[in-house]
Coordinates of C-alpha atoms and ligand atoms in Angstrom, one line a residue:
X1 CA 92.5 122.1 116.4
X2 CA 95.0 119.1 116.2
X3 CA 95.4 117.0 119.5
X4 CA 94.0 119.7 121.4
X5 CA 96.8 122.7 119.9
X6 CA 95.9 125.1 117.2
X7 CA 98.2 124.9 114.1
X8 CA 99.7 128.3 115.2
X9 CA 100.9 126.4 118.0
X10 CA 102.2 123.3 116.3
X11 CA 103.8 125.2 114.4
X12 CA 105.8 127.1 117.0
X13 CA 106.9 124.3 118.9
X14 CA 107.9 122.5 115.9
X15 CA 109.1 125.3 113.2
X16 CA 110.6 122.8 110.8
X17 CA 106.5 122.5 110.1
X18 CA 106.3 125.6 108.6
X19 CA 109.5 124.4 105.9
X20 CA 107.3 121.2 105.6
X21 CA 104.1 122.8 105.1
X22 CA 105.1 125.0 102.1
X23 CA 106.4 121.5 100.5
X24 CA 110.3 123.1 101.2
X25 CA 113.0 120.2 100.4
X26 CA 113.7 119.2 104.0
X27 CA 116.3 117.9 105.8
X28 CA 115.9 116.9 109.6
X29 CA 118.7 115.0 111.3
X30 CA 116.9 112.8 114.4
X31 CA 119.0 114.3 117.8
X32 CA 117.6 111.1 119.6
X33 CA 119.7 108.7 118.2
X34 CA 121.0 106.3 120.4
X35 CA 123.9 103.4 120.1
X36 CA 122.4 100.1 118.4
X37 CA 122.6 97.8 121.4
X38 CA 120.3 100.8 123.4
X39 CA 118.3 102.0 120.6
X40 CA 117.0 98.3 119.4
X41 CA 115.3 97.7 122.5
X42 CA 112.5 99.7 121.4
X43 CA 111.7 97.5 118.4
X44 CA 110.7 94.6 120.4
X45 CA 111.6 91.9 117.9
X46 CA 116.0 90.5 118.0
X47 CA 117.8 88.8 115.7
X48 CA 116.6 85.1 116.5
X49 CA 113.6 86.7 115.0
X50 CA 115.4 87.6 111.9
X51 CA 116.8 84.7 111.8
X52 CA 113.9 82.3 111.9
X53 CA 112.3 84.6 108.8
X54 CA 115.5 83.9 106.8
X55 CA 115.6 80.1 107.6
X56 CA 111.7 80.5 106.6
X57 CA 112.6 81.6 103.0
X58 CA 115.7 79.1 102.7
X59 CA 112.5 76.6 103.2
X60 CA 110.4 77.8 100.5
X61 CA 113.2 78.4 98.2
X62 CA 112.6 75.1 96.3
X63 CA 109.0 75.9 96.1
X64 CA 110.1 80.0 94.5
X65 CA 112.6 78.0 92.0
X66 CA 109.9 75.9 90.9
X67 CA 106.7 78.6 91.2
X68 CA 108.5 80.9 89.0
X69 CA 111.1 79.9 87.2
X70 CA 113.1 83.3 86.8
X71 CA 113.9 82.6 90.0
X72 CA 116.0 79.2 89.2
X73 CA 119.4 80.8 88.8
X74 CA 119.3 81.9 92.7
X75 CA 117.9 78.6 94.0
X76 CA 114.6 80.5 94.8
X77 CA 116.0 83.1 96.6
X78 CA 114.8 86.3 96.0
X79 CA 117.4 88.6 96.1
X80 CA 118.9 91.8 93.7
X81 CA 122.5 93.0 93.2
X82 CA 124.2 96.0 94.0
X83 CA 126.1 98.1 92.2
X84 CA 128.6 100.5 91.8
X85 CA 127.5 104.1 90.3
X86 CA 130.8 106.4 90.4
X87 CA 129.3 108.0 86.8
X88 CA 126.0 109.1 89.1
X89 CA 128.4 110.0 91.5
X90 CA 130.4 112.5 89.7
X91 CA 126.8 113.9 88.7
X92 CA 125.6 114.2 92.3
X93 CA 128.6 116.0 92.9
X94 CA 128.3 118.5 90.6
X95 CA 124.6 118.9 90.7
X96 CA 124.9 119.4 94.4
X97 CA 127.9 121.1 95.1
X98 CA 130.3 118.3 96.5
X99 CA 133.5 117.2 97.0
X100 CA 134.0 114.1 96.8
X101 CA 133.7 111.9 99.2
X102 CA 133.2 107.9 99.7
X103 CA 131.6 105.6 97.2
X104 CA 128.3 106.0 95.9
X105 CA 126.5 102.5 95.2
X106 CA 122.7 101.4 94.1
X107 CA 121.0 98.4 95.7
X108 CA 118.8 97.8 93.2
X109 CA 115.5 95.9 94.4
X110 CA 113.6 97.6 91.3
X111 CA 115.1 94.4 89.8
X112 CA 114.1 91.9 92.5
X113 CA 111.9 88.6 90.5
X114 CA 108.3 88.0 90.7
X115 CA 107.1 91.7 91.4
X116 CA 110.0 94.0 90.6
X117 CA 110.4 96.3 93.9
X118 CA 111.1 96.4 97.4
X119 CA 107.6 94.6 98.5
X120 CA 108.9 90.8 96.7
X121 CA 110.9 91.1 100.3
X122 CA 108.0 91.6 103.3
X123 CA 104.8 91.3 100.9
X124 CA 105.8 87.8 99.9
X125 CA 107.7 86.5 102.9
X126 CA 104.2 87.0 104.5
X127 CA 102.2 85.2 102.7
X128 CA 104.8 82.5 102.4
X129 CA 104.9 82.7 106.2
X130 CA 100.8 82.2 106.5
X131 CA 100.9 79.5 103.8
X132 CA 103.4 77.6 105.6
X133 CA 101.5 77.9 109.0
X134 CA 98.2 76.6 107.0
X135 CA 100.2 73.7 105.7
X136 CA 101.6 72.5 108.7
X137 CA 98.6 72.5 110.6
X138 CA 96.8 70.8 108.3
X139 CA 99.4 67.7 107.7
X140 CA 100.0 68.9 104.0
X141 CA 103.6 69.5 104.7
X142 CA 106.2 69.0 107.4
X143 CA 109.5 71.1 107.8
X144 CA 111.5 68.6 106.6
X145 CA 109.6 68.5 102.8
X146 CA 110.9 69.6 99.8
X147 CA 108.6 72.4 99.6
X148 CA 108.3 72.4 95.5
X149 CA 105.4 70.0 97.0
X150 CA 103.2 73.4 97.4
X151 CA 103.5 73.8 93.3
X152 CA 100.9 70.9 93.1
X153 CA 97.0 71.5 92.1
X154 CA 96.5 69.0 95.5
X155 CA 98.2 72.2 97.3
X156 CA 96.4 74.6 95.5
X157 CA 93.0 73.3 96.4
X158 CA 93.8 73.3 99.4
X159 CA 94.4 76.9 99.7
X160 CA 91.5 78.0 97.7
X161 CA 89.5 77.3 100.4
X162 CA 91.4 80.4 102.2
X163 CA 91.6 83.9 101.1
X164 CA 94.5 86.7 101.4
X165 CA 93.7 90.3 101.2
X166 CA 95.8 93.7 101.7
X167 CA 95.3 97.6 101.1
X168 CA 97.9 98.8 98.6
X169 CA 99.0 102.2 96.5
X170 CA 100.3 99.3 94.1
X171 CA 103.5 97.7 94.6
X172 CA 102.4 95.8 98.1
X173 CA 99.7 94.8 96.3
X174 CA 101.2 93.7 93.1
X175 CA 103.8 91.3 95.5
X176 CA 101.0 89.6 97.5
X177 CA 98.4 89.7 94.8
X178 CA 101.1 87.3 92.7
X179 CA 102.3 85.4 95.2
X180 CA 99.0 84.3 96.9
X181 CA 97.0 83.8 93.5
X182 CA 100.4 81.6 92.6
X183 CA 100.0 79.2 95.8
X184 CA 96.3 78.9 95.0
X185 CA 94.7 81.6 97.5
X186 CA 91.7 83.8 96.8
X187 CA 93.4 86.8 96.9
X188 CA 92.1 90.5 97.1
X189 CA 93.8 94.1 96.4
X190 CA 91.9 97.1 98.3
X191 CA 93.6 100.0 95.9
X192 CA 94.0 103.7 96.5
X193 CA 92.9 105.8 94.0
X194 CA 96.5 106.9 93.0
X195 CA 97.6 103.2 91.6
X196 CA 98.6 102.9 88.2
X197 CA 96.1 101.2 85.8
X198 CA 98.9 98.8 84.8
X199 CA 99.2 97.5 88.3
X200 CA 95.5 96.8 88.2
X201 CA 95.6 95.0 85.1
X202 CA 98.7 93.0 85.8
X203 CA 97.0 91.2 89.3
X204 CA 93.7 90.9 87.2
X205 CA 95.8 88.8 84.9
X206 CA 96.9 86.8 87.5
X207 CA 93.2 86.0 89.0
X208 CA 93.1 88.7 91.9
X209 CA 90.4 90.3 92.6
X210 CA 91.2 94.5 92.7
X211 CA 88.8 96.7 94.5
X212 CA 89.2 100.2 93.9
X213 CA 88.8 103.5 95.5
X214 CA 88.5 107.1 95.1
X215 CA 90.4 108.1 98.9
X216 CA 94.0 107.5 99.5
X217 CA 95.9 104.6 100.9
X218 CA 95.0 105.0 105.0
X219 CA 91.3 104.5 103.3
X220 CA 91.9 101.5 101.4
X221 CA 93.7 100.0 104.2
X222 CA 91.1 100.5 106.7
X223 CA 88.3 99.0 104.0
X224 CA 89.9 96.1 103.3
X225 CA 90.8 95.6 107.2
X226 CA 86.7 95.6 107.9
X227 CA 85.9 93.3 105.0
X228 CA 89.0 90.8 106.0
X229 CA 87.8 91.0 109.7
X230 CA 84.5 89.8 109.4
X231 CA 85.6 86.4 107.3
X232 CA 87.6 83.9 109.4
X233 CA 89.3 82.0 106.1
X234 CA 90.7 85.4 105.4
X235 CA 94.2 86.7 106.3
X236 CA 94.5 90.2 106.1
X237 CA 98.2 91.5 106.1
X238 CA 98.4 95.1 107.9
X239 CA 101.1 97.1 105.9
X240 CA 100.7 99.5 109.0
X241 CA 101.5 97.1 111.9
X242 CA 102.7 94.0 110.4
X243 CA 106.0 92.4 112.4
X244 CA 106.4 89.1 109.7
X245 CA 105.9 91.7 106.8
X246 CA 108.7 93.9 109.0
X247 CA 110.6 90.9 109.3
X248 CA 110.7 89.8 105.5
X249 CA 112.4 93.0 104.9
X250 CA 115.0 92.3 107.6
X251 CA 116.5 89.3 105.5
X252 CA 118.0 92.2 103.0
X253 CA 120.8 92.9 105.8
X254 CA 122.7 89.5 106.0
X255 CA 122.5 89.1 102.3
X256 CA 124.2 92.4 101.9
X257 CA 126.7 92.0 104.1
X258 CA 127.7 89.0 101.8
X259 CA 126.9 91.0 99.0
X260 CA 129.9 93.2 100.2
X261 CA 132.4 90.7 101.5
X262 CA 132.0 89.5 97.7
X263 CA 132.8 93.4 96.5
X264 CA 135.6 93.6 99.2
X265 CA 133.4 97.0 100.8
X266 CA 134.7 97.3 104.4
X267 CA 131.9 98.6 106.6
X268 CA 133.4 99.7 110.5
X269 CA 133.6 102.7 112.5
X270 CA 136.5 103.9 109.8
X271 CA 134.4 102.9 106.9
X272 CA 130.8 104.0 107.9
X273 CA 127.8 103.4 105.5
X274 CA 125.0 105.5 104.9
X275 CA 121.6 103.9 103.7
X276 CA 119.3 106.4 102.2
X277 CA 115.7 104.5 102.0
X278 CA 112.6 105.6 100.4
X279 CA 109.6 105.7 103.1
X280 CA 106.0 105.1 102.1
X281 CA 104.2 104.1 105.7
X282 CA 107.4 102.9 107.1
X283 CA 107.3 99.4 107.0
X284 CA 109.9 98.6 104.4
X285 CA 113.0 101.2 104.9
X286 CA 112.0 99.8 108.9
X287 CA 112.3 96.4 108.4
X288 CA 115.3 96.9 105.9
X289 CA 117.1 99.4 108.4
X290 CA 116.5 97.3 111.5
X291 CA 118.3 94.3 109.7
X292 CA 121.0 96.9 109.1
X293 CA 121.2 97.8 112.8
X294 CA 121.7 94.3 113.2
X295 CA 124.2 93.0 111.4
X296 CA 126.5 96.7 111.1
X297 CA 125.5 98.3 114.7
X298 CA 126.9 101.6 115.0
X299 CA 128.7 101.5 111.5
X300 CA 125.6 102.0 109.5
X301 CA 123.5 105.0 109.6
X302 CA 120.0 105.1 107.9
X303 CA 117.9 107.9 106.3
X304 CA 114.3 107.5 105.1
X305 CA 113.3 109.7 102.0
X306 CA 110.1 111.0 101.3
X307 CA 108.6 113.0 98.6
X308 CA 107.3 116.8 99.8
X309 CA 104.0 115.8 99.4
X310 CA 103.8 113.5 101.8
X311 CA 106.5 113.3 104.5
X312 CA 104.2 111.3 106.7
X313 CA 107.4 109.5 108.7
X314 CA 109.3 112.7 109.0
X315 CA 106.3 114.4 110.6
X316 CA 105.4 111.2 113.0
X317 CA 108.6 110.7 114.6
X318 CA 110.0 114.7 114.8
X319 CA 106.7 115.4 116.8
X320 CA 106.5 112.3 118.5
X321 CA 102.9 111.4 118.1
X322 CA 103.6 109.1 114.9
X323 CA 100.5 107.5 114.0
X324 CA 98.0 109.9 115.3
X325 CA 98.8 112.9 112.9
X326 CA 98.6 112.4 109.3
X327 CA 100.0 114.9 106.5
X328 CA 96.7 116.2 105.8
X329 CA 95.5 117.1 109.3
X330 CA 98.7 120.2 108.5
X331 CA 97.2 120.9 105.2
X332 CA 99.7 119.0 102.9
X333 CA 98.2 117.2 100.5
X334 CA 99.7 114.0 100.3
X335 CA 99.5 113.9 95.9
X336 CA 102.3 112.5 94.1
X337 CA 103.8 111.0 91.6
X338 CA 105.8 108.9 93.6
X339 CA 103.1 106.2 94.5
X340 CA 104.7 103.7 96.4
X341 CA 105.4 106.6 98.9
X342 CA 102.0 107.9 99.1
X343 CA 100.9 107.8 102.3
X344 CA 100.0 110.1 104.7
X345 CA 100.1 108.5 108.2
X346 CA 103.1 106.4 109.0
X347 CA 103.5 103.3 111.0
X348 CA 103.0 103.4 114.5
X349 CA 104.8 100.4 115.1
X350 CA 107.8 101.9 112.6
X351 CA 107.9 104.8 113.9
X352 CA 108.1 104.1 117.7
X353 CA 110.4 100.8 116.9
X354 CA 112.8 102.9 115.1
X355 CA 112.7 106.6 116.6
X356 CA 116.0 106.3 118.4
X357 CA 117.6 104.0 115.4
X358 CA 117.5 106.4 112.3
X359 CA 119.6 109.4 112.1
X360 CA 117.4 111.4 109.4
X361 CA 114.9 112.0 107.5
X362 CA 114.4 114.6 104.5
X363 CA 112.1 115.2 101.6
X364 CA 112.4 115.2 98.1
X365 CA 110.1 117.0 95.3
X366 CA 108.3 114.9 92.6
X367 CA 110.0 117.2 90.2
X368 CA 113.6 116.7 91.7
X369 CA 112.5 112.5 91.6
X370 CA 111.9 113.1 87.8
X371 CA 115.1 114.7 86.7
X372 CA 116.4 111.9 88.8
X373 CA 114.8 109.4 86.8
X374 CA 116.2 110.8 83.4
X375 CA 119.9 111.6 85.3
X376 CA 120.1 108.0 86.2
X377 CA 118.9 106.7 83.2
X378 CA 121.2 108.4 81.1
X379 CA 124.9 108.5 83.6
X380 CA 124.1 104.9 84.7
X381 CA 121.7 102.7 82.2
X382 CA 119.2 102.5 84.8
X383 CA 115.2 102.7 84.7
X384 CA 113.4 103.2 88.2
X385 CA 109.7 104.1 89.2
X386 CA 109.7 108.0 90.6
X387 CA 109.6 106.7 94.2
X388 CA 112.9 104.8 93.8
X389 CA 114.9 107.7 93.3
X390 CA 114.1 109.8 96.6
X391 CA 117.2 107.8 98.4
X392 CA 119.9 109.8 95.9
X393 CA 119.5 112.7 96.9
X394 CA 120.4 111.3 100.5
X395 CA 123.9 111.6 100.1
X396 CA 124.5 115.7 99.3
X397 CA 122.0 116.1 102.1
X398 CA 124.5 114.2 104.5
X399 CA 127.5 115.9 102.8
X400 CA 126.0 119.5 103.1
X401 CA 123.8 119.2 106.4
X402 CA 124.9 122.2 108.9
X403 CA 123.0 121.1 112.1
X404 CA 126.0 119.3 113.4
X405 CA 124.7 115.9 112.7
X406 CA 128.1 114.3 111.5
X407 CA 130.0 116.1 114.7
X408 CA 128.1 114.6 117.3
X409 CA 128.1 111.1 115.5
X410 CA 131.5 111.5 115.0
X411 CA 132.0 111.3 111.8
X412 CA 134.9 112.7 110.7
X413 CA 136.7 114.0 107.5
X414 CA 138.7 111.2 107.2
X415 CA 135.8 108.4 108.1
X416 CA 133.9 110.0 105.7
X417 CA 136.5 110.0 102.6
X418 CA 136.0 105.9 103.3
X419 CA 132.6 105.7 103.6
X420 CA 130.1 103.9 101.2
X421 CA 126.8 105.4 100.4
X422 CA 124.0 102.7 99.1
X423 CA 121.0 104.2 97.6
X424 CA 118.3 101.7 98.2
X425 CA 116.4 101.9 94.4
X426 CA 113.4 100.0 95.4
X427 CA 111.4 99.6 91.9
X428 CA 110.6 99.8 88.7
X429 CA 111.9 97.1 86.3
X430 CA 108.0 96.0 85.8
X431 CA 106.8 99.6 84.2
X432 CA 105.7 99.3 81.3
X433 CA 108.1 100.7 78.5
X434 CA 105.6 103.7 77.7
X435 CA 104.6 104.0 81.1
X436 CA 108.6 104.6 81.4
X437 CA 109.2 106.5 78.3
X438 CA 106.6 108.9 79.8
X439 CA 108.8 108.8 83.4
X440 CA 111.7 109.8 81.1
X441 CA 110.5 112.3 78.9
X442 CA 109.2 114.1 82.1
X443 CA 112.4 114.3 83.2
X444 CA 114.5 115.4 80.5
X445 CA 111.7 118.1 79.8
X446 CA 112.5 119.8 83.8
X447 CA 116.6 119.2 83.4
X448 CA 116.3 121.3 80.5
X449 CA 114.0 123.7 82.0
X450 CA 116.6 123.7 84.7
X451 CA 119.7 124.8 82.1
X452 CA 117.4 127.0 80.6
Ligands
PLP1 C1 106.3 100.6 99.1 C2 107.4 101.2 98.5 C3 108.4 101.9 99.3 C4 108.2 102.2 100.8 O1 107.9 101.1 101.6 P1 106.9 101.3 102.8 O2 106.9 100.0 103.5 O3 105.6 101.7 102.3 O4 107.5 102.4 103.6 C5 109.4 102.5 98.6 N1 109.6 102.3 97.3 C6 108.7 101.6 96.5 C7 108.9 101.5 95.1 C8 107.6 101.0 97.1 O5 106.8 100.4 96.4

């Protein structure tokens, strides 16, 4: 029994279950969605508060520059470009079955500084965010400073006397491991069991301390939330809950819509774009698409990706009781190889902020993410982790969909010949080259399996 209903009867109500269950490639376009302006309300946050975050980061910027120094060229601003991928396109198309139709692009965070995916956005405008609050208090620093004043060992010490801790399949963990070791913090990584050992040994390089577990991430999380919450010097950042880590990703929106004033992309009712975001608990794709919402309103439409194995958003927000089912209470096991999206419970707060403000969610096998891998690689030059790839198959499943999704949003023919499609690639430039040569060969291997 699940909330009081037998699976039978879960599984009646909600048939797409039965699809999800037997780890079927799913597609589910959201039939609550609602107009920006309406929808938004339910996140509980504007775009004053979006705006404060990115004033925040202009701030630290000259402190970024000077803390890491691959970082100079931006002025401390942590940011990655997008590009155009017409050769992936063409691919897509035929692999799918497509006619052409808008623009395919890649935004590619697997190339953002310091931790190489999506999580140098919210994980490190966190801490940043804590660090500043510290500083202020204590009359190290006033708003006015040139913050490069916090790359000092007088700063550092100061910090040391305060500890930062978060639970992590790798990647959040990698972002505020580095960043809070970097400002002087005692810093401390609760990993699931499925993190890669390189992770591990890249934030023990850096001085953090990395507990590990044999349980998944909704484990790890909840450990390191009882150890942080007993010690009051420590500041525990909830990837499940978090509005500054939600924030952080928010930023991303503005700086794309320069991004494509600078590429001369038109984004309007006549030129919709689609966003196709991998979802691990919810908190990234969220903040990211809620900065969206912002800044395009009814022009952009988002999708969150997740692999088969654990489609723990898709699940939350088509049954509506988000947080309090998980992917294992209906037998799926939540394995894959896709470890940034490893999680099976979603974000409450995501979930119920967004439900009215994303118009699908579908799932993706880890085999399909591997082909991927070695498609991209060899059509476009470029090297992501698995769980980057889940938001390119977003497009043929907007393309192809037959539950009248593009009808009722209105998105005709001739909107969608000028639309843009932006596959949000959200890591992998820090793998290790045999880590990726392993990625790769897996690939290759299942494409020719495929033509076999
Ligand atoms: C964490 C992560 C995501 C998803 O972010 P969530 O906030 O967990 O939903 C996607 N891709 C990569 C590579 C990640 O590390």
């Amino acid at each position: 029994m699940l909330l009081g209903k037998s699976l039978a009867t879960w599984c009646q109500e909600y048939p797409l279950l039965n699809q999800l269950i037997a780890l079927q490639e799913t597609s589910w376009f959201n039939p609550r969605i609602a107009r920006a302006a309406e929808a938004l309300q339910d996140v509980g946050l504007t775009q004053a508060d979006v705006d404060d975050a990115s004033a925040r980061l202009v701030r630290f910027a000259p402190y970024i520059a000077s803390a890491f120094p691959e970082t100079a060229a931006s002025g401390g601003i942590i940011e990655s470009p997008i590009l155009a991928a017409p050769h992936l396109q063409a691919l897509l198309a035929e692999r799918y079955g497509l006619n052409g139709s808008g623009a395919l692009w890649l935004k590619q965070d697997s190339h953002l500084p310091i931790s190489g995916s999506i999580k140098a956005r919210g994980g490190i405008y966190e801490v940043l965010k804590h660090a500043e609050e510290l500083a202020l208090a204590a009359g190290l620093l006033k708003l006015t400073d040139d913050y490069a004043l916090l790359d000092s060992d007088a700063a550092r010490a100061f910090f040391g006397r305060y500890k930062i801790a978060v639970g992590s399949t790798g990647n959040l963990g990698l972002s505020i491991g580095i960043i809070s070791a970097r400002l002087g913090f005692q810093a401390t990584v609760h990993m699931s069991a499925d993190a890669r050992q390189w992770k591990k040994d890249k934030l023990r390089a850096h001085g953090v301390i990395v507990v590990e577990y044999d349980s998944d991430y909704s484990v790890a999380v909840a450990e390191g939330r009882q150890q942080a919450s007993a010690d009051p010097y420590c500041h525990f950042v909830d990837d499940e809950n978090s509005t500054s880590l939600f924030l952080g990703y928010a930023v991303a929106a503005e700086r794309l819509q320069q991004q494509f004033k600078d590429a001369a992309i038109c984004v309007d009712a006549e030129h919709p774009l689609f966003v196709y975001l991998p979802c691990g608990v919810g908190g990234g794709p969220g903040g990211v698409a809620f900065g969206l919402k912002l800044a395009f309103g009814d022009a952009v439409h988002c999708l969150f990706a997740e692999p088969t194995h654990s489609p723990c958003m898709l699940i939350g927000v088509h049954t509506g009781r988000h947080d309090e089912v998980s992917v294992q209470d209906f037998g799926i096991d939540n394995l894959t190889a896709a470890d940034g999206l490893a999680v099976g419970r979603p974000s409450g707060f995501v979930g119920r902020a967004l439900q009215r403000s994303i118009d699908g969610y579908y799932t993706v096998s880890d085999e399909e993410l591997y082909r991927l891998l070695a498609l991209v690689e060899s059509c476009e030059g470029q090297r992501f982790e698995p769980s980057a790839l889940a938001g390119v198959p977003g497009m043929a499943r907007v393309l192809s969909e037959e539950q009248g999704y593009r009808a009722r949003m209105h998105l005709t023919p001739a909107r969608m010949a000028q639309a843009t499609h932006l596959v949000w690639a959200t890591g992998g430039s820090m793998v290790p080259e045999t880590e990726m040569a392993g990625y790769l060969a897996k690939g290759r291997h299942l494409l020719q399996a495929e033509q076999a």
